[in-house]
CSV table of C-alpha atoms in Angstrom, one decimal:
chain,number,residue,atom,x,y,z
H,702,MET,CA,102.5,123.9,22.0
H,703,SER,CA,104.3,121.4,24.1
H,704,LYS,CA,101.0,119.5,24.7
H,705,VAL,CA,100.6,119.0,20.9
H,706,THR,CA,104.2,117.8,20.6
H,707,THR,CA,103.8,115.4,23.5
H,708,TYR,CA,100.6,114.1,22.0
H,709,ILE,CA,102.2,113.5,18.6
H,710,ASN,CA,105.3,111.8,20.1
H,711,GLU,CA,103.1,109.5,22.3
H,712,THR,CA,100.9,108.7,19.3
H,713,VAL,CA,103.9,107.7,17.1
H,714,GLU,CA,105.4,105.6,20.0
H,715,GLU,CA,102.1,103.8,20.5
H,716,MET,CA,101.6,103.1,16.8
H,717,ARG,CA,105.2,101.8,16.5
H,718,ASP,CA,105.5,99.8,19.7
H,719,LYS,CA,102.1,98.9,21.1
H,720,VAL,CA,99.9,98.3,18.0
H,721,SER,CA,99.6,94.7,16.7
H,722,TRP,CA,99.7,95.0,12.9
H,723,PRO,CA,98.4,92.1,10.8
H,724,THR,CA,100.7,90.1,8.6
H,725,TYR,CA,100.4,90.2,4.8
H,726,SER,CA,98.5,86.9,4.6
H,727,GLU,CA,96.1,88.0,7.3
H,728,LEU,CA,95.5,91.3,5.5
H,729,GLN,CA,94.9,89.4,2.2
H,730,ARG,CA,92.3,87.0,3.9
H,731,SER,CA,90.5,89.9,5.5
H,732,SER,CA,90.4,91.9,2.2
H,733,VAL,CA,89.0,88.9,0.3
H,734,LEU,CA,86.4,88.4,3.0
H,735,VAL,CA,85.3,92.1,2.8
H,736,LEU,CA,85.2,91.9,-1.0
H,737,ILE,CA,83.0,88.8,-1.0
H,738,GLY,CA,80.7,90.2,1.7
H,739,SER,CA,80.4,93.5,-0.2
H,740,LEU,CA,79.5,91.6,-3.4
H,741,ILE,CA,76.9,89.5,-1.7
H,742,PHE,CA,75.4,92.6,-0.1
H,743,ALA,CA,75.3,94.4,-3.4
H,744,LEU,CA,73.6,91.4,-5.1
H,745,VAL,CA,70.9,91.2,-2.4
H,746,VAL,CA,70.2,95.0,-2.5
H,747,GLY,CA,70.1,94.8,-6.3
H,748,ALA,CA,67.7,91.9,-6.3
H,749,MET,CA,65.5,93.8,-3.8
H,750,ASP,CA,65.5,96.9,-6.0
H,751,PHE,CA,64.6,94.8,-9.1
H,752,VAL,CA,61.7,93.1,-7.3
H,753,PHE,CA,60.3,96.4,-5.9
H,754,ASP,CA,60.7,98.1,-9.2
H,755,SER,CA,59.0,95.3,-11.1
H,756,GLY,CA,56.2,95.1,-8.5
H,757,LEU,CA,55.5,98.8,-8.4
H,758,THR,CA,55.7,99.0,-12.2
H,759,TRP,CA,53.1,96.2,-12.5
H,760,PHE,CA,51.0,97.9,-9.8
H,761,TYR,CA,51.0,101.3,-11.4
H,762,ASN,CA,50.2,99.8,-14.9
H,763,GLN,CA,47.0,98.3,-13.4
H,764,PHE,CA,45.4,101.8,-13.2
């Protein structure tokens, strides 16, 4: 049990003293960047889905 307590205490100490936390403005910029990247990725995947769906629908309607 002492190993678990030691592990938890060392983890808390490291998170408090040794981790470099971002500032609020850095966090905002990173969040906006992730949001924009996710939207672009979603649009690309959606466009690919639309093209493949249209192409396969056209192809299957030929028979």
